[in-house]
Structures are given as C-alpha cells and as structure tokens.
Amino acid sequence: MVWTGTWVAERLGVELIGDEALPDLLGLALRRNPKRAHLLVSSVLGKHVPQRPSVVYGSGLDLGRRVRALLGDEEAARSVVLGYAETATALGHAVADGLGLAPYLHSTRRPVAGVARAGGFEESHSHATSHLLLPEDPKLLAGDGPLVLVDDEFSTGNTVLNTVRALHERYPRDRYVVVALVDMRSAADLGRLDAFAAEIGARVDLISGAAGTVRLPDGVLEKGQALVAEHERAYDPGAVSAPGPTTARGGQEHARVALDWPEDLPDGGRHGFTPDQRHRLETALPAMAARITEALGGAAAGTEHGATAGALPGSAVGGRSASAVGAQPGSTAGAQPGPSAGGPRVLVLGFEELMYAPLRLGTALEEAGHDVRYSTTTRSPVLAVDDPGYAIRTRLVFPAHDDPADGPGERYAYNVAGAGFDAVVLVVDSTADTPALHAPDGLLAQLAAHIPRVVLAVVPSYTPTAEVTGVTEATGVTGAAGATEVTEATRLTEATEVTEAIEATTEAVEAPERSSMLPEPLRGPAFSSYAPEEVGWLLQDLSDVELEAPTEEREEAIQSGGAHYAESLPVEYQPSDRYQELFHAALETSAARIARAVGTVTETVLAERERPGHRPVLVSLARAGTPVGVLMRRWAQARHGLDLPHYAVSIVRGRGIDANALRWLAAHHDPADVVFVDGWTGKGAITRELADAIKEFEAAEGVTGFDPEIAVLADPGSCVRTYGTREDFLIPSACLNSTVSGLISRTVLRADLVGPNDFHGGKFYRELAGADVSRAFLDAVAARFDEVGAAVDADVKELLAADRTPTWEGWAAVERISEEYGIHDVNLVKPGVGETTRVLLRRVPWKILAKRGADADLAHVRLLAEQRGVPVEVVDELPYSCVGLIHPQYTRGATGADGKAVVSQ
C-alpha cells in the first residue's frame, strides 16, 4: 500500500523518522501558509480521514488503559482527564473511557449562556476563536489528584506545558500525565519535559502511541508554497464543493432519524462527562444504532452505484473498488474487509467539536455488523490532491452552520466525496441544526450531491441546569463550593490540530511539527501582578538575567553609540514616601478625568473598528500602553459586556515592533481587528516607528491588514486620530515605573538574549510587590466609569463628527526646542508630562521646561527635579505642560549642550 505521505515527501524531501508504525499513523498534506510548508494528518484520529470507528476509539482506549496502569486504581480514581478542542475532544473521551474511573472535560469554542467559565484561552491558530473551559461542576479542576492532558500529538510541548503551568499556578498538583497519539519531539526538545517537571516541583509523565520526528530539508517553505499555488490552480473545487441539489441522487430527500438520546445526558465533555454518564450512554447505544439502521434502509447494498457515485468527475477515484477507496489511507486497519462485506458502505460524519457522540454511534453500528467509517468536519483549510500518496484526496467546502462566536466562515469535510460511500449519517447537535445546514450550499446539500443516502441525526445540545453560584470571572474568587475558580485568563493554550503545519526552517535540521512555534503569552501571576485575564504579554521572561546598569553609565553608552537603550535596563526607581503621597494625591484628583479619556478612546475604537462577527483586539505597546489597554478592556466589559482580547508587545525606537509578536497575532487573530494602544503621544516618534515597522513587516511576510494607527489616552502632540483627549495632563501611571505597570520592566532587545524566533524580553520584579500600586491605579479609575458615562457619550459624538487629522504640532515644537537650546537631536527632547517623567526616572536629565500656569499637573515633576538637582525653567508658548531635555552629548562631567565638563556644584 502506498504511504499517504509519499506525494509530499518526494516533492519536498521531507522525511518521517521513528517507529515503524508512524507511516500507518501519519500522512502528509499541504496548506497555504506563509511560514509552514506541510502538515501531518493522522489516520487514527477520525478527523480528516475516514477510519473505522473501532480503530479510532480503540487507539484512545489503549492509551487510557496505559494511564491507569501507570497511576494505579487509587490515583486513577482521583484523576481528571482534560482534552483539547477541536481535534482531541473524542480522543480525550476515549482515554477517559480507557482509564475508566475519571471524569472528562474538553475545551470549547462555544460560549454557553448561563454557564460560568472556569478557565479559557484565546485562539492559538488562525482557524479558531476564543476557547473556554465550562465545567458544570466548578470544583472539577480544583482537586489535587493527577491531571491527564490529552492532545493529538506532542512536539515542542508548548501547548501542554503552558496549560500545566497555568493550572499549576492556581491548583498545584503532584502529578501530571501527558497523553498523545504520537510523540514527535526533536532531540533538542526531549529534555524539556523533565526540566519543566523540576521547575514546578511535580512529576510529569508522557504516554504516546508512537514516537518519531520529521526531518525538513533546506528550502522546504518555498517549495511547499510553490506546490500549493500550482495545485490550487489545477484543483477544481467546483467538482466537489459546488452547491448540490436539495435531494440525493437517488431522488430521496435526506432522512431525519429520531435518536431518542437519553434525557439530560450530555452530548459530550464540554461541561464534563462522568463514568456514570458513559455507562448510561453505552446502555442506550444499541437502540440508537437500531434506529439509524432503520433510517439507512434506502441505502443500496453493494451496488455499482454505491462504489462509484461519489467519485469526482475525471478522477481516478471512481475507477477503484469501493474497498480500496474507502480504506484508510496509510492504515493497514482501514484496508481490511468490513464486517458485512458487500453491504452498504456507511460514513458517520461528526461535526467539529462534536466527535465523541458520533464516534460511539459509529462503534455501535460497527458492532451491529455495518461497514462503517467515521470522520468529522473541521475548520482547517487543507489543499486537496487526488493522488494515492497524498493524505487529503477530496474536499467539501460549506458555510458554518452553528452561528459561531467568531462569525461566519468556511468549514470543510475531507475524503468524503469520491470515497464510494453508499450512505452518510451526519451527526450534529441541536445548536448546529440551523437553516444554514439545510441551505442550498449547506453541508446537507453538499453531501447529497456525492452520496446516495443522507441521514441526519441530531443530538440535543446539553446545557447544565444545576445553578452555579458564587463563581465570577475575577481572579481567585471563591465559588459556591469553596473552590477558588480557575478564571478565564488561566489562558490554556488550545491544542493545535494534527494537521497543523510544521514550522518552516531555513536549515536542514531534524525537527518536529511546529518546532519553532512561538510560545503562548505570559500572564499573571506567573508574569506580572495583573490578573491573568487582563493582559497576555508577548514577551520572553528575562527575570533571572542581570540587565540593570547605573543611569549615568547607560546614558553615556547610549549617546556615544556604544549601546542601544533597549539593550539594558535602568535601576528601578524606588519612590520616596513624599513622592508616593504625590502619586496618590494625583490619582485622587485625576481619576475621573482619566476615566473619561478611557471611555472616549474606547468608544471611538468600538464605533470605528468593530464589525459584524469581529471584535477589536487590543494590543498595547509595553509598558506605558499596557495600563491603558487594561482600562479600555475594563470599559468595554463594564459598558457593553464585551470581553476584548488584550496583549502587550514590545516596540523599540530605531528597531521597530517585535516582528515575532506580529507573527503570533496574525496567526491567532485577523490583523484587521488589531488596535494598537499606547498611553500618550509625545512628539510622535513611536507613531512613525510603528507605521514604518508595519510596512516593513507586511512587505517581508506577505501578511496584510494591520492598521498602524495608535489609539492613545492623551494626544497633546496631535499625532494620531484616535484619542481620549488632546490635553497634556498628568496620567498617574506615568509617575512610576514597574510598580504601576504590573511590576514589568521596560522591554529588552539584545542579540545575545533575543534570537530570531524569540519575543523581545522583559523582567518581572516580584521583589517589588510590597510597593505595587498597579491594581490600585486600575481600580481607582474604573470606579469612576459610571459617573463619566454621559460626558463620554457627548465627547464621542463630537469626536466622530470632527476632523481629527493629526497636525503634528508637537513634532514642530520639538524641532524648534532642539535648535533653540543647541541640542540638535530631537531624540533628546521629550515633550509632555509622561515623557518628562520618564526622563527624570530613567535618563540623565539636563533641564525641565515647564509651561507657565501648568503647576497643577507638575508637582511630581518638580519633586523629581529637586531630588536629582535638575533646574526647571518656566516658559511661555509651549504646546505641552512640560518638556524634559536629556543631557546632550553626555559624559559624566558634562552639563551643557556643548558637552564641556564643569565642576559639579
């Protein structure tokens, strides 16, 4: 039998290395992707390639039995099994069934009204939306027994290890077991699991069905892209995805079967599934299979039509026998004769996350003597090539039919058309039984165009009826049962599909699938003092690296050209008691004004950037923009009930924005939804830096859609269109460094620490927790939201009707000051209260220019200037409240613009 990876392997030079069983378990296919050349397709997962239900279910059962043998019955009874949507939902169920004693839960993309969230995570690739954990019992994840995490494959380990790390922060356990169909780690990744276990102080075991890795040759990305382009042009999607008739070829409309699903039995593990519920299902399966058998009565048994009717016009598929066409590509099990050779060939087709119920119905039909295959629809687009050595032979395309939270989009069914099936049993839940399913271009019509008999079985969508009280989305809130909730921001990373692409590489190295995958965002409390749902940091943690240098040494190195400011960090400023009093006084007097600006900029963003099926994705420029991003997220949630994703990324003057962060965002969100957020504008340097960086990134990556416009709280320099105010007033978050920014340092970009596939770096100053006012600042401003609502509405109405074209007034003022004071470098002129404060806290200031009459916002500036011995010069006709001048031509003895040394006074 031809291996279903042959076609890709021969053309790209990809090698599958490892256990002898790997070719029977994995095939290869291609997908259009700017950074990934090819993808692995499982032959035993029941997702993309039809397989016997007994083979799919048996693969998971065997893994579950091995877990039970590893743990022993006592520990197995204390364990919980967690599977990942979409591809591993049934696999996780089967593992839990094999373990036999543990409840099961899988993640979901579908929010369910009235069900409290016990965790969640953002989409982790471009075919997903926000994922949630919605257990009916909020205590399900709160125990201390072993946690068994089930994924379809284990490569770098990012997916599972990030999950464990996030859950371990909230619910520490002594033991974790990772289960996967295949272990595809490279030699470089083999030690990560042990190192991670040592890091968290727990035992972490791995159980897999087979092990190996993938060798990628040089130039695989370019070759893969060329192949996709060539074969997408040659492939005729109309042959398999054009809207079909509303009746099957045999003239029969699709049949609807009443399953009589047991009352109150969950349709799967979205809200949890217990061993007792499995027993109830297994008791009911024979009767439900009998009803399906009755509905299948119109399927022709063993006819020539049944073997060829589904074949593509002009395709070699139609010329093969039914058994060869329906055999699982790459699987010896799939090539065996069916239980009732010569009978009708039946496909049980599940629906995205709904994999377990159709799988078990398929096993029941198989046990009743039918020749059955099983697969499910998916969100993932894959190139189809009609060749025996390729894993994805045909593709049906149809619109989503379950009103998905992320809006309408295409969905796919692979290896269904042209496979010689006499009948298909489509199993969906009641949420997905919509007009879109029955439309002329819907899935039912697509199936009827290629398969003689179509039967629709609808499983009731289960919604927990037990009241769950006392569980909120706040971090660490105690629920009704006294268990501390794992909040939505636990940020579990979604399991990437088995068909997820292998990361492109420019060197011929031995590498597993997704070997250069960027990690998931860092979150509090492991990184930053913010609640985990408030922000995800697209940074790498450099907390253990000594990066601080004395301010004077940094300034001399920066101005001499010996170092870039982002290569080191200033020593964190420790505010005096007097300065902290000033901060709190400023916060008390300006909280309402800040709340009004937050509301104004957020409402402007929602009015101009929200679109049907999409929501803005806030991306703050770390770190000054991050408190503003958190406040904007809180406003949207408080005023509109919107849960906006929020990430923090690094941008460095002269170096641009973190390109890897943009890659991560483009892979997880529509770039057109991204809204960049900063605290304020000075002269507009970062605004220009971002625009140039986005242009460069799009040219290099071929990714378009990012809008370089920045939304800011205050725009005194008139540099942007989207702002809360153009007044230059004191924003208290500018008064301090990390202690008002989640205890995070400014970002770091240094070649020996940040590699080409790394995020920029940052530090978490845990030791400063006693002085942290980050949450106090956020809470003080958010407490004023209600009182400024009317003023915000009026401001937004006026702004949306106004001409907000930037005048760049601030930039002109900076250029003038630079020349008037003999500096001749605009980078050493820092306009505005926020920038002036930064100069006094981080740089070597020369003097401060204060606008006459602006004293109300400058008390903290005058105090800092006094502490550092910096003169304050009062001036007229300044478009800002103040301007900070960095010591020009700095050496440790210099004081003036000419850089000449003088005796210190």
Short mmCIF file of C-alpha atoms in Angstrom, two decimals, residues 46-47 84-91 93 106-110 259 261 265-270 273 348-361 374-378 401-402 425-433 456-462:
data_model
loop_
_atom_site.label_atom_id
_atom_site.label_comp_id
_atom_site.label_asym_id
_atom_site.label_seq_id
_atom_site.Cartn_x
_atom_site.Cartn_y
_atom_site.Cartn_z
CA GLY A 46 -11.14 10.37 12.91
CA LYS A 47 -10.88 14.00 11.91
CA TYR A 84 -8.34 19.95 23.67
CA ALA A 85 -10.85 21.23 21.11
CA GLU A 86 -11.28 20.71 18.32
CA THR A 87 -9.32 17.69 17.21
CA ALA A 88 -8.71 15.90 20.51
CA THR A 89 -12.21 16.00 22.00
CA ALA A 90 -13.06 12.38 21.13
CA LEU A 91 -9.52 11.19 21.76
CA HIS A 93 -13.05 10.96 25.83
CA HIS A 106 -12.73 19.27 26.97
CA SER A 107 -12.18 22.86 25.98
CA THR A 108 -14.73 24.51 23.72
CA ARG A 109 -15.02 27.41 21.31
CA ARG A 110 -18.73 27.78 22.02
CA LEU A 259 -32.25 9.06 18.16
CA TRP A 261 -30.99 10.46 23.12
CA LEU A 265 -27.26 13.05 29.14
CA PRO A 266 -24.51 15.42 27.95
CA ASP A 267 -23.71 15.33 24.24
CA GLY A 268 -20.00 15.27 25.12
CA GLY A 269 -17.41 16.61 27.50
CA ARG A 270 -17.99 20.35 27.01
CA PHE A 273 -18.66 13.73 31.42
CA VAL A 348 -20.71 8.52 10.22
CA LEU A 349 -19.75 12.18 9.95
CA GLY A 350 -19.35 14.20 13.13
CA PHE A 351 -19.28 17.95 13.49
CA GLU A 352 -16.17 19.91 14.63
CA GLU A 353 -16.03 19.52 18.46
CA LEU A 354 -18.90 17.02 18.46
CA MET A 355 -16.71 13.98 17.91
CA TYR A 356 -17.45 11.57 20.75
CA ALA A 357 -21.20 11.07 20.26
CA PRO A 358 -20.87 10.27 16.52
CA LEU A 359 -17.85 8.07 17.25
CA ARG A 360 -19.79 5.98 19.75
CA LEU A 361 -22.78 5.77 17.39
CA TYR A 374 -16.01 7.73 10.83
CA SER A 375 -14.66 11.28 10.42
CA THR A 376 -15.68 14.83 11.33
CA THR A 377 -15.92 18.24 9.75
CA THR A 378 -13.29 20.84 10.59
CA HIS A 401 -23.92 26.32 10.48
CA ASP A 402 -23.77 26.75 14.26
CA VAL A 425 -25.08 9.65 8.79
CA LEU A 426 -24.44 13.28 9.67
CA VAL A 427 -24.46 13.79 13.45
CA VAL A 428 -24.78 17.35 14.74
CA ASP A 429 -26.02 18.86 17.96
CA SER A 430 -29.23 20.86 18.06
CA THR A 431 -27.33 24.15 18.16
CA ALA A 432 -25.96 23.34 14.71
CA ASP A 433 -29.27 22.23 13.21
CA LEU A 456 -29.39 13.49 9.73
CA ALA A 457 -29.15 12.61 13.42
CA VAL A 458 -29.45 15.49 15.90
CA VAL A 459 -28.14 15.15 19.45
CA PRO A 460 -29.69 17.60 21.96
CA SER A 461 -27.17 20.28 22.94
CA TYR A 462 -26.62 19.91 26.64
#
